[in-house]
Amino acid sequence: MNDRSKHDHSGWEEVVLAARKRARTRQALMVERFGLSGDVQYDWSMDDARITWSRAGKVFLTGRLTMIGSVSLAQRSWLWSWANESLPPAVLGDIERVRRFGEENDHPVLPWPGFDYHPELVAEARVVAAAVLDADGLWAESMDEVQLHFLVHDLAPTAG
C-alpha cells in the first residue's frame, strides 16, 4: 500500500488504544496465571513454533509461537514476518491475517513489508497483531543486533 493519503489516523489510534488495553490485560493474566516470573527458564524454536517454560528443570507450560516481525538495530528497520522468506512456515501461523486487516481497514503500517524502526510504531504494530490474532501474550527475544517479536498462543500447563 503506497497511498499514504488513505490512512485513517484517528481510526488507527482507536485500534491501537483498544489493542494496548487488551494486551496489558492478557499479558498480566498470562504472567500471573502461569507464574511466569522469578526463576523461570524458557526454550523456544522457530522450526516447530513452540515455546516451553520450566522451573528447576521441569517443564510446566507450553505454547505456540507466531513470529510478528524483527528489528534490525544496525539497519534501524522493522520487517514483518510475512515478508521474510527465510522463516520456517510453522512460525508464521496466521500472520497474513494481520496484513489483510491493515489492507481492509486502511492501516498502512500493517501491510507494508517493513518500515524505519521507531520503537513506538513497533509497539503499536505488535499489540495490534496480538489483537487481530487473539494472542494470549507477547514475547520478544534480543540477540546481537536483532530483536525478534512473537505472539504466544494456546498455552497449556503440563503435568509434572
PDB file of C-alpha atoms in Angstrom:
ATOM      1  CA  MET A   1       0.000   0.000   0.000  1.00  0.00           C
ATOM      2  CA  ASN A   2       1.816   3.068  -1.227  1.00  0.00           C
ATOM      3  CA  ASP A   3      -1.039   5.582  -0.969  1.00  0.00           C
ATOM      4  CA  ARG A   4      -0.431   7.106   2.440  1.00  0.00           C
ATOM      5  CA  SER A   5      -3.295   9.567   1.930  1.00  0.00           C
ATOM      6  CA  LYS A   6      -5.792   6.769   2.634  1.00  0.00           C
ATOM      7  CA  HIS A   7      -4.530   6.245   6.173  1.00  0.00           C
ATOM      8  CA  ASP A   8      -7.192   6.999   8.789  1.00  0.00           C
ATOM      9  CA  HIS A   9      -5.005   8.216  11.635  1.00  0.00           C
ATOM     10  CA  SER A  10      -7.802   8.579  14.190  1.00  0.00           C
ATOM     11  CA  GLY A  11      -9.037   5.090  13.299  1.00  0.00           C
ATOM     12  CA  TRP A  12      -5.522   3.727  13.798  1.00  0.00           C
ATOM     13  CA  GLU A  13      -5.255   5.440  17.184  1.00  0.00           C
ATOM     14  CA  GLU A  14      -8.540   3.851  18.292  1.00  0.00           C
ATOM     15  CA  VAL A  15      -7.375   0.400  17.171  1.00  0.00           C
ATOM     16  CA  VAL A  16      -4.040   0.848  18.962  1.00  0.00           C
ATOM     17  CA  LEU A  17      -5.671   2.088  22.176  1.00  0.00           C
ATOM     18  CA  ALA A  18      -8.038  -0.896  22.330  1.00  0.00           C
ATOM     19  CA  ALA A  19      -5.218  -3.296  21.422  1.00  0.00           C
ATOM     20  CA  ARG A  20      -2.920  -1.862  24.132  1.00  0.00           C
ATOM     21  CA  LYS A  21      -5.599  -2.267  26.778  1.00  0.00           C
ATOM     22  CA  ARG A  22      -6.236  -5.833  25.647  1.00  0.00           C
ATOM     23  CA  ALA A  23      -2.520  -6.688  25.539  1.00  0.00           C
ATOM     24  CA  ARG A  24      -1.838  -5.289  29.033  1.00  0.00           C
ATOM     25  CA  THR A  25      -4.710  -7.295  30.485  1.00  0.00           C
ATOM     26  CA  ARG A  26      -3.803 -10.523  28.673  1.00  0.00           C
ATOM     27  CA  GLN A  27      -0.082 -10.207  29.416  1.00  0.00           C
ATOM     28  CA  ALA A  28      -0.670  -9.637  33.131  1.00  0.00           C
ATOM     29  CA  LEU A  29      -3.120 -12.539  33.246  1.00  0.00           C
ATOM     30  CA  MET A  30      -0.666 -14.836  31.454  1.00  0.00           C
ATOM     31  CA  VAL A  31       2.189 -13.981  33.840  1.00  0.00           C
ATOM     32  CA  GLU A  32       0.020 -14.268  36.949  1.00  0.00           C
ATOM     33  CA  ARG A  33      -1.974 -17.360  35.965  1.00  0.00           C
ATOM     34  CA  PHE A  34       1.051 -19.400  34.917  1.00  0.00           C
ATOM     35  CA  GLY A  35       3.670 -17.991  37.307  1.00  0.00           C
ATOM     36  CA  LEU A  36       5.955 -16.660  34.585  1.00  0.00           C
ATOM     37  CA  SER A  37       8.156 -14.606  36.878  1.00  0.00           C
ATOM     38  CA  GLY A  38      11.089 -15.339  39.127  1.00  0.00           C
ATOM     39  CA  ASP A  39      13.295 -18.349  38.432  1.00  0.00           C
ATOM     40  CA  VAL A  40      11.581 -19.379  35.199  1.00  0.00           C
ATOM     41  CA  GLN A  41      13.562 -20.637  32.221  1.00  0.00           C
ATOM     42  CA  TYR A  42      12.266 -20.962  28.686  1.00  0.00           C
ATOM     43  CA  ASP A  43      13.185 -22.724  25.486  1.00  0.00           C
ATOM     44  CA  TRP A  44      11.816 -21.895  22.084  1.00  0.00           C
ATOM     45  CA  SER A  45      12.026 -22.999  18.477  1.00  0.00           C
ATOM     46  CA  MET A  46      11.003 -21.279  15.283  1.00  0.00           C
ATOM     47  CA  ASP A  47      11.169 -24.580  13.395  1.00  0.00           C
ATOM     48  CA  ASP A  48       8.197 -26.025  15.257  1.00  0.00           C
ATOM     49  CA  ALA A  49       6.813 -22.687  16.530  1.00  0.00           C
ATOM     50  CA  ARG A  50       6.841 -23.833  20.170  1.00  0.00           C
ATOM     51  CA  ILE A  51       7.879 -22.341  23.480  1.00  0.00           C
ATOM     52  CA  THR A  52       8.191 -24.142  26.808  1.00  0.00           C
ATOM     53  CA  TRP A  53       8.706 -22.767  30.301  1.00  0.00           C
ATOM     54  CA  SER A  54      10.372 -24.694  33.082  1.00  0.00           C
ATOM     55  CA  ARG A  55      11.374 -24.308  36.689  1.00  0.00           C
ATOM     56  CA  ALA A  56      14.100 -26.410  38.311  1.00  0.00           C
ATOM     57  CA  GLY A  57      14.433 -28.376  35.064  1.00  0.00           C
ATOM     58  CA  LYS A  58      10.747 -29.363  34.875  1.00  0.00           C
ATOM     59  CA  VAL A  59       8.582 -28.080  32.028  1.00  0.00           C
ATOM     60  CA  PHE A  60       5.330 -26.674  33.382  1.00  0.00           C
ATOM     61  CA  LEU A  61       3.888 -24.765  30.401  1.00  0.00           C
ATOM     62  CA  THR A  62       3.927 -24.969  26.608  1.00  0.00           C
ATOM     63  CA  GLY A  63       2.648 -22.634  23.939  1.00  0.00           C
ATOM     64  CA  ARG A  64       2.599 -21.966  20.235  1.00  0.00           C
ATOM     65  CA  LEU A  65       4.555 -19.055  18.745  1.00  0.00           C
ATOM     66  CA  THR A  66       3.715 -16.806  15.824  1.00  0.00           C
ATOM     67  CA  MET A  67       6.528 -14.541  14.760  1.00  0.00           C
ATOM     68  CA  ILE A  68       5.280 -10.991  14.244  1.00  0.00           C
ATOM     69  CA  GLY A  69       8.451  -9.480  12.865  1.00  0.00           C
ATOM     70  CA  SER A  70      12.016  -8.475  13.549  1.00  0.00           C
ATOM     71  CA  VAL A  71      14.004  -5.335  14.150  1.00  0.00           C
ATOM     72  CA  SER A  72      17.491  -4.857  12.768  1.00  0.00           C
ATOM     73  CA  LEU A  73      19.109  -2.395  15.146  1.00  0.00           C
ATOM     74  CA  ALA A  74      22.075  -1.995  12.797  1.00  0.00           C
ATOM     75  CA  GLN A  75      19.819  -1.045   9.874  1.00  0.00           C
ATOM     76  CA  ARG A  76      17.210   0.607  12.128  1.00  0.00           C
ATOM     77  CA  SER A  77      14.413  -1.236  10.351  1.00  0.00           C
ATOM     78  CA  TRP A  78      11.379  -3.443  11.035  1.00  0.00           C
ATOM     79  CA  LEU A  79      10.465  -6.404   8.800  1.00  0.00           C
ATOM     80  CA  TRP A  80       7.126  -8.185   9.126  1.00  0.00           C
ATOM     81  CA  SER A  81       7.473 -11.947   9.354  1.00  0.00           C
ATOM     82  CA  TRP A  82       5.071 -12.422   6.434  1.00  0.00           C
ATOM     83  CA  ALA A  83       7.610 -10.552   4.271  1.00  0.00           C
ATOM     84  CA  ASN A  84      10.606 -12.593   5.483  1.00  0.00           C
ATOM     85  CA  GLU A  85      11.119 -15.534   3.146  1.00  0.00           C
ATOM     86  CA  SER A  86      13.832 -17.072   5.341  1.00  0.00           C
ATOM     87  CA  LEU A  87      11.464 -18.043   8.179  1.00  0.00           C
ATOM     88  CA  PRO A  88      10.137 -21.562   8.734  1.00  0.00           C
ATOM     89  CA  PRO A  89       6.456 -21.739   7.689  1.00  0.00           C
ATOM     90  CA  ALA A  90       5.345 -23.049  11.110  1.00  0.00           C
ATOM     91  CA  VAL A  91       6.326 -19.831  12.909  1.00  0.00           C
ATOM     92  CA  LEU A  92       4.277 -17.655  10.538  1.00  0.00           C
ATOM     93  CA  GLY A  93       0.983 -19.002  11.875  1.00  0.00           C
ATOM     94  CA  ASP A  94      -1.853 -16.747  10.679  1.00  0.00           C
ATOM     95  CA  ILE A  95       0.275 -13.583  10.379  1.00  0.00           C
ATOM     96  CA  GLU A  96      -1.172 -12.957   6.899  1.00  0.00           C
ATOM     97  CA  ARG A  97      -4.436 -12.032   8.649  1.00  0.00           C
ATOM     98  CA  VAL A  98      -2.661  -9.024  10.185  1.00  0.00           C
ATOM     99  CA  ARG A  99      -1.538  -7.841   6.743  1.00  0.00           C
ATOM    100  CA  ARG A 100      -5.073  -8.281   5.358  1.00  0.00           C
ATOM    101  CA  PHE A 101      -6.571  -6.447   8.361  1.00  0.00           C
ATOM    102  CA  GLY A 102      -4.338  -3.489   7.540  1.00  0.00           C
ATOM    103  CA  GLU A 103      -5.353  -3.512   3.887  1.00  0.00           C
ATOM    104  CA  GLU A 104      -9.066  -3.827   4.659  1.00  0.00           C
ATOM    105  CA  ASN A 105      -9.023  -1.028   7.252  1.00  0.00           C
ATOM    106  CA  ASP A 106      -6.565   1.379   5.586  1.00  0.00           C
ATOM    107  CA  HIS A 107      -3.905   0.957   8.268  1.00  0.00           C
ATOM    108  CA  PRO A 108      -0.797   1.003   6.057  1.00  0.00           C
ATOM    109  CA  VAL A 109       1.744   0.075   8.722  1.00  0.00           C
ATOM    110  CA  LEU A 110       0.354  -3.470   8.742  1.00  0.00           C
ATOM    111  CA  PRO A 111       0.649  -4.322   5.026  1.00  0.00           C
ATOM    112  CA  TRP A 112       3.968  -2.544   4.459  1.00  0.00           C
ATOM    113  CA  PRO A 113       6.664  -5.264   4.318  1.00  0.00           C
ATOM    114  CA  GLY A 114       8.877  -3.100   6.511  1.00  0.00           C
ATOM    115  CA  PHE A 115       9.442   0.384   7.828  1.00  0.00           C
ATOM    116  CA  ASP A 116      12.060   2.512   9.565  1.00  0.00           C
ATOM    117  CA  TYR A 117      12.477   1.434  13.171  1.00  0.00           C
ATOM    118  CA  HIS A 118      10.616   3.620  15.607  1.00  0.00           C
ATOM    119  CA  PRO A 119      10.090   1.872  18.974  1.00  0.00           C
ATOM    120  CA  GLU A 120       6.595   3.330  19.393  1.00  0.00           C
ATOM    121  CA  LEU A 121       5.469   2.214  15.929  1.00  0.00           C
ATOM    122  CA  VAL A 122       6.854  -1.289  16.529  1.00  0.00           C
ATOM    123  CA  ALA A 123       4.998  -1.404  19.859  1.00  0.00           C
ATOM    124  CA  GLU A 124       1.780  -0.373  18.112  1.00  0.00           C
ATOM    125  CA  ALA A 125       2.235  -2.969  15.373  1.00  0.00           C
ATOM    126  CA  ARG A 126       2.881  -5.690  17.976  1.00  0.00           C
ATOM    127  CA  VAL A 127      -0.231  -5.006  20.067  1.00  0.00           C
ATOM    128  CA  VAL A 128      -2.469  -4.697  17.023  1.00  0.00           C
ATOM    129  CA  ALA A 129      -1.124  -8.017  15.708  1.00  0.00           C
ATOM    130  CA  ALA A 130      -1.844  -9.565  19.121  1.00  0.00           C
ATOM    131  CA  ALA A 131      -5.429  -8.299  19.000  1.00  0.00           C
ATOM    132  CA  VAL A 132      -6.050  -9.382  15.401  1.00  0.00           C
ATOM    133  CA  LEU A 133      -4.732 -12.894  16.111  1.00  0.00           C
ATOM    134  CA  ASP A 134      -6.287 -13.140  19.602  1.00  0.00           C
ATOM    135  CA  ALA A 135      -2.928 -13.954  21.216  1.00  0.00           C
ATOM    136  CA  ASP A 136      -2.527 -14.913  24.861  1.00  0.00           C
ATOM    137  CA  GLY A 137       0.571 -12.766  25.134  1.00  0.00           C
ATOM    138  CA  LEU A 138       3.572 -11.099  23.552  1.00  0.00           C
ATOM    139  CA  TRP A 139       7.163 -12.227  23.805  1.00  0.00           C
ATOM    140  CA  ALA A 140      10.447 -10.885  22.444  1.00  0.00           C
ATOM    141  CA  GLU A 141      13.979 -12.179  22.176  1.00  0.00           C
ATOM    142  CA  SER A 142      17.035  -9.959  21.608  1.00  0.00           C
ATOM    143  CA  MET A 143      20.324 -11.193  20.240  1.00  0.00           C
ATOM    144  CA  ASP A 144      23.252  -9.252  18.863  1.00  0.00           C
ATOM    145  CA  GLU A 145      21.745  -6.510  16.708  1.00  0.00           C
ATOM    146  CA  VAL A 146      18.339  -8.166  16.181  1.00  0.00           C
ATOM    147  CA  GLN A 147      15.079  -8.193  18.103  1.00  0.00           C
ATOM    148  CA  LEU A 148      12.594 -10.974  17.351  1.00  0.00           C
ATOM    149  CA  HIS A 149       8.943 -10.341  18.232  1.00  0.00           C
ATOM    150  CA  PHE A 150       6.403 -13.105  18.799  1.00  0.00           C
ATOM    151  CA  LEU A 151       2.832 -13.790  19.818  1.00  0.00           C
ATOM    152  CA  VAL A 152       2.122 -16.608  22.268  1.00  0.00           C
ATOM    153  CA  HIS A 153      -0.971 -18.789  21.772  1.00  0.00           C
ATOM    154  CA  ASP A 154      -2.534 -21.999  23.027  1.00  0.00           C
ATOM    155  CA  LEU A 155      -0.929 -22.045  26.468  1.00  0.00           C
ATOM    156  CA  ALA A 156      -1.197 -25.445  28.077  1.00  0.00           C
ATOM    157  CA  PRO A 157       0.060 -26.467  31.530  1.00  0.00           C
ATOM    158  CA  THR A 158       1.946 -29.765  31.528  1.00  0.00           C
ATOM    159  CA  ALA A 159       1.710 -32.477  34.113  1.00  0.00           C
ATOM    160  CA  GLY A 160       4.863 -32.786  36.041  1.00  0.00           C
TER     161      GLY A 160
END
